[in-house]
Tab-separated table of C-alpha atoms in Angstrom:
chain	number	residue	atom	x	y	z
A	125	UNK	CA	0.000	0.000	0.000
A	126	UNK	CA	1.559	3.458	-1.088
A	127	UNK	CA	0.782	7.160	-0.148
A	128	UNK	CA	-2.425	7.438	-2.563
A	129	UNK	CA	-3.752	4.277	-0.949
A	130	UNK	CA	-3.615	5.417	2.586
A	131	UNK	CA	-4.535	8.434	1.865
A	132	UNK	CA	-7.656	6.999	-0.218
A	133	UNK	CA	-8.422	4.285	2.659
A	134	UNK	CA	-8.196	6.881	5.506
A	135	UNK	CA	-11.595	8.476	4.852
A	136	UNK	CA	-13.195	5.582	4.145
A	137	UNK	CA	-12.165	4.739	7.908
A	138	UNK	CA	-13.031	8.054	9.264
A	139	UNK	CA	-16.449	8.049	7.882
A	140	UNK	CA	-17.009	4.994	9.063
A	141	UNK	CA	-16.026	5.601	12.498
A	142	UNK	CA	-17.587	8.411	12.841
A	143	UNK	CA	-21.174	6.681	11.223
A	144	UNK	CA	-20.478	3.859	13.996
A	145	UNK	CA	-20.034	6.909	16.830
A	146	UNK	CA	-23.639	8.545	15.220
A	147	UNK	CA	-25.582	5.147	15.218
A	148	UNK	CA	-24.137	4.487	19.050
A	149	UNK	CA	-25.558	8.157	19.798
A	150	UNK	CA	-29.062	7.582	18.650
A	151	UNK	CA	-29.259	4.237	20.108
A	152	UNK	CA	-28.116	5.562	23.520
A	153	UNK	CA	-30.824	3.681	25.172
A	154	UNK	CA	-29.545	0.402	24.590
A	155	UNK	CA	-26.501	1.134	26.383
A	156	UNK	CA	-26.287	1.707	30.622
A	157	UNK	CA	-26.576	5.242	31.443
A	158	UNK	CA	-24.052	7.729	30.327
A	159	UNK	CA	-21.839	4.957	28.497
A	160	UNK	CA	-22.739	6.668	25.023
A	161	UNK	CA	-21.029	9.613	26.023
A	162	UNK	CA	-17.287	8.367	27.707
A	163	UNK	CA	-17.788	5.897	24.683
A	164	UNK	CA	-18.310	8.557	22.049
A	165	UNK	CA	-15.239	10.614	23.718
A	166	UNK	CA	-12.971	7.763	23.347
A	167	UNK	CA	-13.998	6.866	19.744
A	168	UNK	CA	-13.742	10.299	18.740
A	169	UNK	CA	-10.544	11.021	20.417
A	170	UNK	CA	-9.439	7.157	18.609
A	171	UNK	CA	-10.015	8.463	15.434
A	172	UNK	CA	-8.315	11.652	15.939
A	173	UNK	CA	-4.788	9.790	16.816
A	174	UNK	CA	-5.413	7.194	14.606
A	175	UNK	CA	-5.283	9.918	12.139
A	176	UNK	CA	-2.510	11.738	13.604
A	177	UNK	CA	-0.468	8.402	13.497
A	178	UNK	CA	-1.502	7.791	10.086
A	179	UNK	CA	-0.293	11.166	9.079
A	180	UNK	CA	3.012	11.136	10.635
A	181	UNK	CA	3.881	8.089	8.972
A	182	UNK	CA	3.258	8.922	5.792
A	183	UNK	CA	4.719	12.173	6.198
A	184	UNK	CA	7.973	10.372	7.537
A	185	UNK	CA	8.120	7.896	4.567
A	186	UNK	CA	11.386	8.541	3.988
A	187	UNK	CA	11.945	7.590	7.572
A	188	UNK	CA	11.903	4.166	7.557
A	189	UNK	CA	12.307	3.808	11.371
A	190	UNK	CA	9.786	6.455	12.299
A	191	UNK	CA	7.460	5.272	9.843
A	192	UNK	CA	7.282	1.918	10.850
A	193	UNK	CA	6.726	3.161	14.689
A	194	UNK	CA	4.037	5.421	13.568
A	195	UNK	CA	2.447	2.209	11.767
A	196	UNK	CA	2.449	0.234	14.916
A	197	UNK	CA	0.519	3.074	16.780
A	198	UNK	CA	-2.075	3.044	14.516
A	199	UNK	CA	-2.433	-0.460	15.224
A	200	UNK	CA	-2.509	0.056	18.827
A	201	UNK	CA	-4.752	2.992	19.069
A	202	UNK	CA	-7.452	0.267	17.439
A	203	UNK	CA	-6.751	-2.523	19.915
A	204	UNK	CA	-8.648	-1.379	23.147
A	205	UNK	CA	-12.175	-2.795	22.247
A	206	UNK	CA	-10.999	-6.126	21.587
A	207	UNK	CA	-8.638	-6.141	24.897
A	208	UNK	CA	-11.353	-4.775	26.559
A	209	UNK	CA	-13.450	-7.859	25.484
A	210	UNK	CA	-10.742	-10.456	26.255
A	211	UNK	CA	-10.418	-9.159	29.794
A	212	UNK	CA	-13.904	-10.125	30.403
A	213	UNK	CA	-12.717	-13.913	30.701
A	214	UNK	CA	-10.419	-13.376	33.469
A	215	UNK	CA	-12.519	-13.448	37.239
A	216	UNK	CA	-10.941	-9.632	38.452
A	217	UNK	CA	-12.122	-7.763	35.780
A	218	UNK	CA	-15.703	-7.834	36.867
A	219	UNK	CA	-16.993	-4.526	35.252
A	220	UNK	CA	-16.913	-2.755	32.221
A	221	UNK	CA	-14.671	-0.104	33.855
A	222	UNK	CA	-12.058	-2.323	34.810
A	223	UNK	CA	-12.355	-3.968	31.883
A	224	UNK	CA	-11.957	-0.845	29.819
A	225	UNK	CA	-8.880	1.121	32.128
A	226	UNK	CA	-7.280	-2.740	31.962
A	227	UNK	CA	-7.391	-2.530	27.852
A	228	UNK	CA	-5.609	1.012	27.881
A	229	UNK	CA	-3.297	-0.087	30.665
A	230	UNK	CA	-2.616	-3.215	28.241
A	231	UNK	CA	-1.555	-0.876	25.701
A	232	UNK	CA	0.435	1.722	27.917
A	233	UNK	CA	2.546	-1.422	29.376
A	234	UNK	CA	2.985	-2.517	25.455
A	235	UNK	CA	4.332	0.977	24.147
A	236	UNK	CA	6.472	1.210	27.578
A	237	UNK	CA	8.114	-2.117	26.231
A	238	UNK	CA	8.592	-0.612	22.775
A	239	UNK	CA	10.107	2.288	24.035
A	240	UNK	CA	12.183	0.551	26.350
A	241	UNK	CA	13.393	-1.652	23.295
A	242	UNK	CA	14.151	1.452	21.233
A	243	UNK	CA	16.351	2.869	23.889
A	244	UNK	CA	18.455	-0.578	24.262
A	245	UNK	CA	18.964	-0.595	20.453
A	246	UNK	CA	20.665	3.275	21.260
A	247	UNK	CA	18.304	5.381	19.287
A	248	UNK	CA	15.011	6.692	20.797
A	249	UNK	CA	12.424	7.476	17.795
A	250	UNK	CA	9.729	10.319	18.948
A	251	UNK	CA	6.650	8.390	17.952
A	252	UNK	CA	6.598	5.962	21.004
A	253	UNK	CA	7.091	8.836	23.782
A	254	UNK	CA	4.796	10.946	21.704
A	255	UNK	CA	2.279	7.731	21.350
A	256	UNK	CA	2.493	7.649	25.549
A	257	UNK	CA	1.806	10.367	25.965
A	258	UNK	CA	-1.719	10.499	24.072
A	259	UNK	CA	-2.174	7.476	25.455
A	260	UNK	CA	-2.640	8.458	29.116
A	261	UNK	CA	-4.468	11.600	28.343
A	262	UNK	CA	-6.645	9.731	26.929
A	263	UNK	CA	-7.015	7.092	29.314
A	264	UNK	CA	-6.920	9.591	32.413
A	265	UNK	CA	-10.000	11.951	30.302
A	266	UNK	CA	-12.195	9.055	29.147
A	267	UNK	CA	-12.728	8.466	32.958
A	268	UNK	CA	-14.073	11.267	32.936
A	269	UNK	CA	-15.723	12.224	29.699
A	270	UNK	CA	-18.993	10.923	30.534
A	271	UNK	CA	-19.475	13.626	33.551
A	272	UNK	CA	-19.060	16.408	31.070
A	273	UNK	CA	-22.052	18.414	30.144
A	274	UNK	CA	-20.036	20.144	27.171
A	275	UNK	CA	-19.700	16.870	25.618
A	276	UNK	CA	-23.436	15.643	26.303
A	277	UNK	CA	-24.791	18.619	24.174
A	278	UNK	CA	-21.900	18.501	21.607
A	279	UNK	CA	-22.681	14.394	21.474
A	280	UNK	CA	-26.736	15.010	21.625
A	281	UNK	CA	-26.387	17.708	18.816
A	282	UNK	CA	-24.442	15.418	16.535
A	283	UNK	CA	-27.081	12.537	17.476
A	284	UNK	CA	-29.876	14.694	16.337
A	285	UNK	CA	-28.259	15.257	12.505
């Protein structure tokens, strides 16, 4: 896949996401109060760093190295649902909230490793500090997403288009 692809695919995948985020919204009663709405902020907020990762790897094509780290972190910013699944088989992870902070603490402990790895082969690329980073803002705000009333009418308005 070249440039034109990915750059062809990527709204494809951004429309999509964002349909998938609209038909969540209007069927917010299926769902246990409030979930919509910290599940709405981390889609959105997904499909913002997918594209960011997306973006800086292409634009650092040339840059083998950086471009193959940006790669693998849009990989990882598309892993939490199905962690979040898995954890459901193992006893501790009783709730949907621990199930959900255990996916993005999956993912934090998996870009620590990568980061650690660059640094023992002697040259540390920006993408996985810069990938950590994102990650735990996330991960800290989507705790608290669902409590914000900015975001309800922001998330209601784009439920009632």
């Amino acid at each position: 896949m070249d440039r034109h692809d990915c750059a062809c695919a990527w709204p494809a995948l951004l429309i999509g996401g964002v349909k998938m985020m609209h038909l969540m919204l209007k069927a917010a009663d299926e769902y246990p109060p409030g979930a919509v709405y910290q599940l709405s902020f981390i889609d959105a907020s997904s499909l913002l760093l997918f594209s960011l990762f997306l973006g800086l790897s292409l634009w650092n094509g040339q840059r083998l190295a950086i471009h193959a780290r940006y790669m693998v972190c849009t990989v990882l910013i598309i892993l939490p649902p199905a962690i979040t699944r898995l954890l459901f088989f193992i006893p501790w992870f009783d709730s949907f909230a621990k199930t959900l902070n255990g996916s993005f603490v999956a993912i934090e402990v998996v870009l620590l490793l990568l980061l650690v790895d660059d640094r023992r082969m002697g040259r540390l690329q920006p993408s996985y500090p810069l990938a950590i980073g994102l990650f735990l803002l996330l991960h800290l705000t989507m705790n608290l997403a669902g409590q914000w009333l900015w975001w309800h009418i922001l998330m209601d308005h784009f439920a009632s288009l």
